[in-house]
Amino acid sequence: MGVLVPWRSRVRTGWGVLSFLSGRPGVLRGLGPSREVAPLQRVHYRTMAQRPAMVQLDRTQFDLIVSVFALAVPPAWGSALRHVLAHHVVRIRGLRGIFQDSHGDHTSDGNATAGNSVVLLLRYLASSIDDQHLFGNLSRAGDGSREKVARLLASTVEDERGTLKLPSSASRHDKVLLPEARRYLLALDGDHLRVEDIHLGYELWNADQVLKRILPCDATVPTSFESVGHIVHLNLRDEHEPYKAVIGQVLLDKVKGSRTVVNKVDSTGGPFRTFQMEVLAGEPNLRASVRENGCTFQFDYSKVYWNSRLETEHRRIVESLSPTDILADGFAGVGPFAIPAAKRGNRVYANDLNPDSILHLVENASRNRVDPPELLTTSTGCARQFFRSLIESETPFTVAVMNFPAGSPEFLDVFRYAYRSKATPLPTVS
Ligand SMILES: C[S@@+](CC[C@H](N)C(=O)[O-])C[C@H]1O[C@@H](n2cnc3c(N)ncnc32)[C@H](O)[C@@H]1O
C-alpha cells in the first residue's frame, strides 16, 4: 500500500506526479520538461486573507504539493475501470490523472500493491490544503478517510443499470471484463487505497489562479484581456500599478502564443481609435500578424485600430454579399471587410482617415493576393467626403459599411436626397 514518506532532500520534479512508494525513491510521473528543484518542500499556503502580495514573480512560491487518494488496479481492468471511475479521477489541465505504474506491486487478488498497475489519481484530498478549490476538480470529499472514499467508488457501480454502462467506444475486451471489474469495486475497502503526492508546480496553475495569489486580496483580478496576434493587451486599473510588471510576466507565461504584453495607458481615443500603450513584458514588438476569415492581416498595433472580437461581424457582412455587390467601406481600418470581400471577387472601395490604416490595407491586399488588384480602390480621408464623391461621380456601390461606433449615424446625412436625380441604385447601409 502506498504511504506518505518524508520528502527527500533532492528530487527530480516536473509537471506531474511524484509517486512515493514505500522504500523507493520519488518517481517522476508527468508531462513536459523536468527541472531540478532542491529541496522540495510541502508548502502550506496561508489563507487568501493572510498571504502577502507579490511585486516580483517568484515561481517557486507556486510549488504546491497535495496528497490525494489513489487506486492502483491490475492492468487488465485498467481500461474498463477508467471508464467507470472517470468522474472520480483528478482533472487538472497538464496533469495525467491515470498512468501506468511499473514500480508498484499488486497481488493476484487485485489488491493493487504488486507488479505493474494502472494508477487512478482520485480527486479526493488525503490532507487538507487552503484554496484547494483553485485546482481542477479536487475535492475535500472523504478528506482523511479512506473508507469514505472507497464507499464513494463502490457506489458508482451499485446501480447496475445506470452508471455501469461503458461508452460505445469501449473495446469488447473492456465489456467482457466489466463484471469482474465491478465485483472488484464492490469489494473495495479503505485498504485498497493509497496516498499519492501531486506536485502542482507553476506550470499547472492558470493565469487566473496565479494572479489571485499575486495580487492583494482586495484587488480585482484582471481577467479581460485581448490577444492580437502575439500581443496581449490589458487595460489595468490604478490599483494594479505596483503589480503591473508581474501581471505582464504571468500573462506572458500563461497566454499561449503571446510574446508581448501591453497595457493601455489612456482610453481608446482620437478619431483613429488607437491608444498609447506601455510594454509590460516580453519583446517590444508591436507589429502583429492576425489570421481572420481566411486572410492574414499585419499591422503596427500602436498606429491602427484592430479588434479581434469583431471577427464574426466582419464575416457576417462579407458572407452576406452577393457576387454582384459592390462594397464601399468608409471606415475601413486595415481591411477586415474590404480584403476578404475583394478576395471573393467583389468590387471594393475602401477609405480611412488614418493614413497608416490605408498603408497597411494596401500591403495586406497584396499579401492576401487580391486578384486582380484593380478590384480594390483605396483612399485616405473623411468618410463623408468619400461617400459624397462616389455618389456625385455616379460610381455605383450597393453596400455601404460604416463601422465607426463613435459616430457613424452622424455621417448618414450624406445619403439624404443624394440619389434624388441619380440613376445609380440605392445602397444598403451597414
Ligand atoms: C472602429 S474602427 C473600424 C476599422 C475597421 N472597419 C475594423 O472593423 O477593424 C474605425 C475606423 O475609422 C477611422 N476613422 C475615424 N474617423 C474617420 C472619418 N471621419 N472618416 C473615415 N475614417 C475615420 C479610424 O481611423 C478607424 O480605422
Coordinates of C-alpha atoms and ligand atoms in Angstrom, one line a residue:
M1 CA 0.0 0.0 0.0
G2 CA 1.3 3.5 -0.8
V3 CA 2.3 5.6 2.1
L4 CA 3.4 9.1 2.6
V5 CA 7.1 9.3 3.1
P6 CA 9.3 12.2 4.1
W7 CA 10.5 14.4 1.3
R8 CA 13.9 13.7 0.0
S9 CA 16.5 16.4 0.1
R10 CA 16.8 16.5 -3.7
V11 CA 14.4 15.0 -6.2
R12 CA 13.8 15.4 -9.8
T13 CA 10.5 17.1 -10.4
G14 CA 8.4 18.3 -13.3
W15 CA 4.9 18.8 -14.4
G16 CA 3.3 15.8 -12.9
V17 CA 3.1 13.4 -10.1
L18 CA 5.7 12.3 -7.7
S19 CA 5.0 8.8 -6.8
F20 CA 6.4 7.8 -3.4
L21 CA 6.1 4.1 -2.8
S22 CA 7.4 2.6 0.4
G23 CA 11.2 2.5 0.5
R24 CA 11.5 3.7 -3.1
P25 CA 12.8 7.0 -4.4
G26 CA 10.4 9.5 -5.7
V27 CA 9.5 8.8 -9.3
L28 CA 8.5 11.5 -11.7
R29 CA 5.3 10.9 -13.4
G30 CA 4.3 13.8 -15.5
L31 CA 4.2 15.6 -18.8
G32 CA 6.5 18.2 -20.1
P33 CA 10.1 19.2 -19.2
S34 CA 11.7 18.3 -15.9
R35 CA 13.7 20.7 -13.8
E36 CA 15.8 20.4 -10.7
V37 CA 14.4 21.9 -7.6
A38 CA 16.0 21.4 -4.3
P39 CA 14.8 20.7 -1.8
L40 CA 11.1 20.2 -2.4
Q41 CA 9.0 21.3 0.5
R42 CA 5.5 20.8 1.4
V43 CA 4.1 24.3 1.0
H44 CA 1.4 25.3 3.4
Y45 CA -0.3 28.2 1.9
R46 CA -1.8 30.8 4.1
T47 CA -5.4 31.6 3.6
M48 CA -6.2 34.2 1.0
A49 CA -6.5 36.9 3.6
Q50 CA -3.1 36.2 5.2
R51 CA -0.8 35.8 2.2
P52 CA 1.4 38.6 1.1
A53 CA 1.1 40.2 -2.4
M54 CA 4.0 39.7 -4.8
V55 CA 5.6 42.5 -6.8
Q56 CA 8.2 40.2 -8.4
L57 CA 7.3 36.9 -9.8
D58 CA 8.7 34.1 -7.7
R59 CA 7.6 30.9 -9.4
T60 CA 8.8 28.7 -6.6
Q61 CA 6.0 30.1 -4.5
F62 CA 3.7 28.0 -6.6
D63 CA 5.2 24.7 -5.8
L64 CA 2.2 23.3 -4.1
I65 CA 2.1 19.7 -3.0
V66 CA -1.1 18.0 -2.2
S67 CA -1.9 14.5 -1.2
V68 CA -4.8 12.6 -2.9
F69 CA -6.1 9.1 -2.6
A70 CA -5.2 6.8 -5.5
L71 CA -6.3 3.5 -6.6
A72 CA -3.8 1.1 -8.2
V73 CA -5.7 -1.6 -10.2
P74 CA -4.4 -4.6 -12.2
P75 CA -3.6 -3.5 -15.8
A76 CA -6.2 -5.9 -17.3
W77 CA -9.0 -4.0 -15.6
G78 CA -7.4 -0.6 -16.0
S79 CA -9.2 0.4 -19.2
A80 CA -12.7 -0.7 -18.0
L81 CA -12.3 0.9 -14.7
R82 CA -11.0 4.2 -16.1
H83 CA -14.3 4.5 -18.0
V84 CA -16.4 3.6 -14.9
L85 CA -14.5 5.8 -12.5
A86 CA -13.8 8.7 -14.8
H87 CA -15.6 11.3 -12.7
H88 CA -13.6 10.3 -9.6
V89 CA -10.3 10.9 -11.3
V90 CA -8.4 14.2 -10.7
R91 CA -8.8 16.6 -13.6
I92 CA -6.2 19.2 -13.7
R93 CA -5.0 20.6 -17.1
G94 CA -1.5 19.4 -17.8
L95 CA -1.5 16.6 -15.2
R96 CA -2.1 13.0 -16.0
G97 CA -4.8 11.5 -13.8
I98 CA -4.3 7.9 -14.9
F99 CA -0.9 6.4 -15.6
Q100 CA 0.9 3.0 -15.7
D101 CA 2.9 2.3 -12.6
S102 CA 5.7 -0.2 -13.4
H103 CA 7.2 0.2 -10.0
G104 CA 4.3 -0.9 -7.9
D105 CA 3.3 -4.4 -6.7
H106 CA -0.1 -5.9 -6.6
T107 CA -1.2 -9.3 -5.5
S108 CA -3.2 -11.7 -7.7
D109 CA -6.4 -11.0 -5.8
G110 CA -6.2 -7.5 -7.2
N111 CA -5.2 -5.9 -4.0
A112 CA -3.3 -3.3 -6.0
T113 CA 0.0 -3.4 -4.4
A114 CA 2.1 -5.7 -6.6
G115 CA 3.6 -5.6 -10.1
N116 CA 2.5 -3.3 -12.9
S117 CA -0.6 -1.5 -12.3
V118 CA -2.8 1.3 -13.6
V119 CA -3.0 4.1 -11.1
L120 CA -6.0 6.3 -11.0
L121 CA -5.3 9.5 -9.1
L122 CA -8.6 10.3 -7.3
R123 CA -9.8 13.8 -6.9
Y124 CA -10.2 13.4 -3.2
L125 CA -7.8 15.1 -0.9
A126 CA -6.0 13.0 1.7
S127 CA -4.8 16.1 3.5
S128 CA -6.3 19.5 3.7
I129 CA -5.0 22.5 1.9
D130 CA -6.1 26.1 1.6
D131 CA -7.5 27.2 -1.7
Q132 CA -7.9 23.6 -3.0
H133 CA -10.9 24.9 -4.9
L134 CA -8.5 26.7 -7.1
F135 CA -7.4 23.4 -8.7
G136 CA -9.4 21.5 -11.2
N137 CA -11.9 19.1 -9.6
L138 CA -10.0 18.5 -6.4
S139 CA -12.5 17.9 -3.6
R140 CA -12.5 17.6 0.2
A141 CA -15.0 14.7 0.0
G142 CA -13.6 11.9 2.1
D143 CA -10.9 14.1 3.4
G144 CA -8.7 12.0 5.5
S145 CA -10.9 9.0 5.4
R146 CA -10.0 6.1 3.1
E147 CA -13.2 4.2 4.0
K148 CA -15.4 7.1 2.8
V149 CA -13.6 7.4 -0.5
A150 CA -13.7 3.6 -1.0
R151 CA -17.5 3.7 -0.4
L152 CA -17.8 6.5 -2.9
L153 CA -16.1 4.5 -5.6
A154 CA -18.1 1.4 -4.8
S155 CA -21.3 3.4 -5.0
T156 CA -20.5 4.1 -8.6
V157 CA -21.3 0.6 -9.6
E158 CA -24.1 -0.2 -7.2
D159 CA -26.7 0.8 -9.7
E160 CA -26.1 -1.6 -12.5
R161 CA -28.5 -0.1 -14.9
G162 CA -27.1 3.5 -14.8
T163 CA -23.5 4.1 -14.1
L164 CA -22.0 0.8 -15.2
K165 CA -22.6 1.5 -18.8
L166 CA -19.4 1.8 -20.9
P167 CA -19.3 4.2 -23.8
S168 CA -19.9 2.7 -27.2
S169 CA -16.2 3.4 -28.0
A170 CA -15.1 1.0 -25.2
S171 CA -13.5 -2.2 -26.5
R172 CA -15.1 -5.6 -26.5
H173 CA -12.3 -6.7 -24.1
D174 CA -13.4 -4.0 -21.6
K175 CA -17.0 -5.0 -21.9
V176 CA -16.1 -8.6 -21.1
L177 CA -14.1 -7.6 -18.1
L178 CA -16.6 -5.2 -16.8
P179 CA -18.5 -7.6 -14.4
E180 CA -15.2 -8.6 -12.9
A181 CA -14.1 -5.0 -12.5
R182 CA -17.5 -4.3 -10.9
R183 CA -17.0 -7.1 -8.4
Y184 CA -13.6 -5.7 -7.6
L185 CA -15.1 -2.2 -6.9
L186 CA -17.9 -3.6 -4.8
A187 CA -15.4 -5.4 -2.6
L188 CA -13.2 -2.3 -2.3
D189 CA -12.4 -1.0 1.2
G190 CA -10.0 1.7 2.6
D191 CA -7.0 -0.6 2.5
H192 CA -7.1 -0.7 -1.3
L193 CA -6.4 3.0 -1.5
R194 CA -3.0 4.6 -1.2
V195 CA -1.9 8.1 -0.9
E196 CA -0.1 9.9 -3.8
D197 CA 1.5 13.3 -3.6
I198 CA 0.8 15.6 -6.5
H199 CA 3.2 18.4 -7.3
L200 CA 1.2 21.3 -8.6
G201 CA 4.1 23.4 -9.9
Y202 CA 3.8 26.8 -11.5
E203 CA 3.3 25.2 -14.9
L204 CA 0.0 23.8 -13.8
W205 CA -1.5 27.0 -12.5
N206 CA -3.6 29.0 -14.9
A207 CA -3.3 32.8 -15.2
D208 CA -6.3 33.5 -13.0
Q209 CA -5.1 31.2 -10.2
V210 CA -1.6 32.8 -10.3
L211 CA -2.9 36.3 -10.3
K212 CA -5.2 35.6 -7.4
R213 CA -2.2 34.7 -5.3
I214 CA -0.1 37.5 -6.5
L215 CA -2.4 40.4 -6.0
P216 CA -3.7 41.8 -2.7
C217 CA -6.8 40.0 -1.5
D218 CA -9.0 43.1 -2.1
A219 CA -7.7 43.8 -5.6
T220 CA -9.6 42.9 -8.8
V221 CA -8.0 40.2 -10.8
P222 CA -7.6 41.5 -14.4
T223 CA -9.4 38.8 -16.4
S224 CA -10.4 40.7 -19.5
F225 CA -7.6 41.0 -21.9
E226 CA -7.5 40.8 -25.6
S227 CA -5.0 38.9 -27.8
V228 CA -4.0 40.5 -31.0
G229 CA -1.6 38.1 -32.7
H230 CA 1.3 37.7 -30.3
I231 CA 0.3 40.8 -28.3
V232 CA -1.7 40.5 -25.1
H233 CA -3.4 43.8 -24.4
L234 CA -4.6 44.8 -21.0
N235 CA -6.5 47.7 -19.5
L236 CA -5.2 47.8 -16.0
R237 CA -6.6 49.9 -13.2
D238 CA -4.7 52.2 -10.8
E239 CA -4.8 49.6 -8.1
H240 CA -2.6 47.3 -10.3
E241 CA 0.1 49.9 -10.8
P242 CA 2.6 48.3 -8.3
Y243 CA 2.0 44.8 -9.8
K244 CA 1.9 45.6 -13.5
A245 CA 5.3 44.1 -14.3
V246 CA 4.4 40.8 -12.5
I247 CA 1.0 40.7 -14.1
G248 CA 2.6 41.1 -17.5
Q249 CA 5.1 38.3 -16.8
V250 CA 2.3 35.9 -15.7
L251 CA 0.3 36.6 -18.9
L252 CA 3.4 36.1 -21.0
D253 CA 3.9 32.8 -19.3
K254 CA 0.3 31.7 -19.5
V255 CA -1.3 33.0 -22.6
K256 CA -0.5 30.6 -25.4
G257 CA 1.3 32.2 -28.3
S258 CA 2.0 35.5 -26.5
R259 CA 5.3 37.3 -26.9
T260 CA 4.4 40.8 -25.8
V261 CA 2.1 42.1 -23.1
V262 CA 1.0 45.7 -23.3
N263 CA -1.2 47.9 -21.1
K264 CA -3.4 50.7 -22.4
V265 CA -2.3 53.9 -20.8
D266 CA -5.2 56.1 -21.9
S267 CA -8.6 55.2 -23.1
T268 CA -9.0 54.4 -26.8
G269 CA -9.1 57.9 -28.1
G270 CA -8.8 60.2 -31.0
P271 CA -10.5 59.6 -34.3
F272 CA -8.1 56.8 -35.3
R273 CA -9.2 54.8 -32.2
T274 CA -5.6 54.0 -31.3
F275 CA -4.2 54.3 -27.8
Q276 CA -1.0 54.9 -26.0
M277 CA 0.5 51.7 -24.6
E278 CA 3.3 50.6 -22.5
V279 CA 5.1 47.2 -22.8
L280 CA 4.8 45.3 -19.5
A281 CA 6.6 42.2 -20.5
G282 CA 8.2 40.4 -23.4
E283 CA 9.6 41.8 -26.6
P284 CA 8.8 45.4 -27.6
N285 CA 7.4 44.4 -30.9
L286 CA 4.0 45.8 -31.7
R287 CA 3.8 44.6 -35.3
A288 CA 1.0 42.0 -35.1
S289 CA 0.0 39.3 -37.5
V290 CA -3.6 38.1 -37.3
R291 CA -5.4 35.5 -39.3
E292 CA -9.1 36.2 -39.8
N293 CA -11.7 35.0 -42.3
G294 CA -9.1 33.3 -44.4
C295 CA -6.8 36.4 -44.7
T296 CA -3.7 37.4 -42.9
F297 CA -3.5 41.0 -41.6
Q298 CA -0.3 42.5 -40.5
F299 CA -0.1 45.9 -38.8
D300 CA 1.6 48.1 -36.2
Y301 CA -0.9 47.8 -33.3
S302 CA 0.3 51.2 -31.9
K303 CA -0.7 53.0 -35.1
V304 CA -4.0 51.5 -36.3
Y305 CA -7.3 50.1 -34.9
W306 CA -7.8 46.4 -34.6
N307 CA -10.3 44.4 -32.6
S308 CA -10.2 40.6 -32.8
R309 CA -13.7 40.4 -31.2
L310 CA -15.2 41.8 -34.5
E311 CA -14.3 38.7 -36.5
T312 CA -17.8 37.4 -36.5
E313 CA -19.2 40.7 -37.6
H314 CA -16.6 41.0 -40.3
R315 CA -17.5 37.6 -41.6
R316 CA -21.3 38.2 -41.4
I317 CA -21.1 41.3 -43.6
V318 CA -18.6 39.7 -46.1
E319 CA -20.7 36.5 -46.4
S320 CA -23.9 38.5 -46.9
L321 CA -22.5 40.0 -50.2
S322 CA -23.8 38.6 -53.4
P323 CA -21.2 38.2 -56.2
T324 CA -22.5 41.3 -57.9
D325 CA -22.5 43.5 -54.8
I326 CA -20.1 46.5 -54.8
L327 CA -18.8 47.4 -51.3
A328 CA -17.9 50.9 -50.2
D329 CA -16.2 50.9 -46.7
G330 CA -15.9 54.4 -45.3
F331 CA -14.0 53.4 -42.1
A332 CA -12.0 50.5 -43.5
G333 CA -9.1 50.3 -41.0
V334 CA -6.6 47.8 -42.2
G335 CA -9.2 46.0 -44.3
P336 CA -11.1 43.3 -42.4
F337 CA -14.2 43.8 -44.5
A338 CA -12.5 45.1 -47.7
I339 CA -9.9 42.5 -48.2
P340 CA -11.9 39.3 -47.8
A341 CA -14.7 40.8 -49.9
A342 CA -12.2 41.6 -52.7
K343 CA -10.8 38.2 -52.4
R344 CA -14.2 36.8 -53.0
G345 CA -14.3 38.8 -56.2
N346 CA -16.4 41.7 -55.1
R347 CA -15.6 45.2 -56.3
V348 CA -14.5 47.3 -53.3
Y349 CA -13.9 50.9 -52.4
A350 CA -12.0 51.3 -49.1
N351 CA -11.3 54.5 -47.2
D352 CA -10.0 55.6 -43.9
L353 CA -9.0 58.8 -42.3
N354 CA -5.8 57.3 -40.8
P355 CA -3.1 57.2 -43.5
D356 CA -1.4 54.3 -41.6
S357 CA -4.6 52.2 -41.9
I358 CA -4.6 52.6 -45.6
L359 CA -0.9 51.9 -45.9
H360 CA -1.4 48.7 -44.1
L361 CA -4.6 47.9 -46.0
V362 CA -2.7 48.2 -49.3
E363 CA 0.1 45.9 -48.0
N364 CA -2.5 43.4 -46.7
A365 CA -4.3 43.4 -50.1
S366 CA -1.1 42.3 -51.8
R367 CA -0.2 39.9 -49.0
N368 CA -3.5 38.2 -49.5
R369 CA -3.2 38.3 -53.3
V370 CA -6.4 40.2 -54.1
D371 CA -6.7 39.3 -57.8
P372 CA -7.0 41.3 -59.9
P373 CA -5.7 44.1 -57.7
E374 CA -8.0 46.5 -59.6
L375 CA -10.9 45.0 -57.6
L376 CA -9.8 47.3 -54.7
T377 CA -9.6 51.1 -54.8
T378 CA -8.3 52.9 -51.7
S379 CA -8.5 56.4 -50.5
T380 CA -7.4 58.3 -47.4
G381 CA -9.8 61.0 -46.0
C382 CA -13.0 61.7 -44.2
A383 CA -15.8 59.1 -44.9
R384 CA -18.3 61.9 -45.6
Q385 CA -16.1 63.1 -48.5
F386 CA -15.5 59.6 -49.6
F387 CA -19.2 58.7 -49.9
R388 CA -20.1 62.1 -51.3
S389 CA -17.6 61.8 -54.2
L390 CA -18.7 58.2 -55.0
I391 CA -22.3 59.4 -55.2
E392 CA -21.5 62.6 -57.1
S393 CA -19.4 60.8 -59.7
E394 CA -22.2 58.2 -60.0
T395 CA -19.8 55.4 -59.1
P396 CA -22.2 52.6 -58.3
F397 CA -22.0 50.7 -54.9
T398 CA -24.7 48.5 -53.4
V399 CA -23.4 48.1 -49.8
A400 CA -22.0 50.9 -47.6
V401 CA -20.2 49.8 -44.5
M402 CA -19.8 52.4 -41.7
N403 CA -18.0 50.7 -38.8
F404 CA -17.4 53.8 -36.6
P405 CA -19.2 53.2 -33.3
A406 CA -18.3 56.6 -32.0
G407 CA -20.4 58.4 -34.6
S408 CA -21.4 56.7 -37.8
P409 CA -25.0 57.9 -37.6
E410 CA -23.6 61.4 -37.9
F411 CA -22.4 60.5 -41.4
L412 CA -25.7 59.2 -42.6
D413 CA -26.8 62.7 -43.9
V414 CA -24.5 62.2 -46.9
F415 CA -27.1 59.8 -48.3
R416 CA -30.1 62.1 -47.7
Y417 CA -31.6 63.3 -51.0
A418 CA -28.2 62.3 -52.7
Y419 CA -29.9 59.9 -55.0
R420 CA -32.8 62.1 -56.0
S421 CA -31.7 62.8 -59.5
K422 CA -29.3 59.9 -59.9
A423 CA -29.8 56.7 -61.9
T424 CA -27.4 54.7 -59.6
P425 CA -29.2 52.2 -57.3
L426 CA -29.7 52.9 -53.6
P427 CA -27.1 51.2 -51.4
T428 CA -27.8 49.2 -48.2
V429 CA -26.0 50.8 -45.3
S430 CA -24.5 48.5 -42.6
Ligands
LIG1 C1 -13.8 51.2 -35.3 S1 -12.5 51.4 -36.4 C2 -13.1 50.2 -37.6 C3 -12.0 49.8 -38.6 C4 -12.4 48.5 -39.4 N1 -13.6 48.7 -40.1 C5 -12.5 47.3 -38.5 O1 -13.6 46.7 -38.4 O2 -11.5 46.9 -37.9 C6 -12.9 52.9 -37.1 C7 -12.0 53.4 -38.2 O3 -12.5 54.7 -38.7 C8 -11.4 55.5 -38.9 N2 -12.0 56.9 -38.9 C9 -12.2 57.7 -37.9 N3 -12.8 58.8 -38.2 C10 -13.0 58.8 -39.6 C11 -13.6 59.6 -40.5 N4 -14.1 60.8 -40.2 N5 -13.6 59.2 -41.8 C12 -13.0 58.0 -42.2 N6 -12.5 57.1 -41.3 C13 -12.5 57.5 -40.0 C14 -10.4 55.2 -37.9 O4 -9.1 55.5 -38.3 C15 -10.6 53.7 -37.7 O5 -9.7 53.0 -38.6

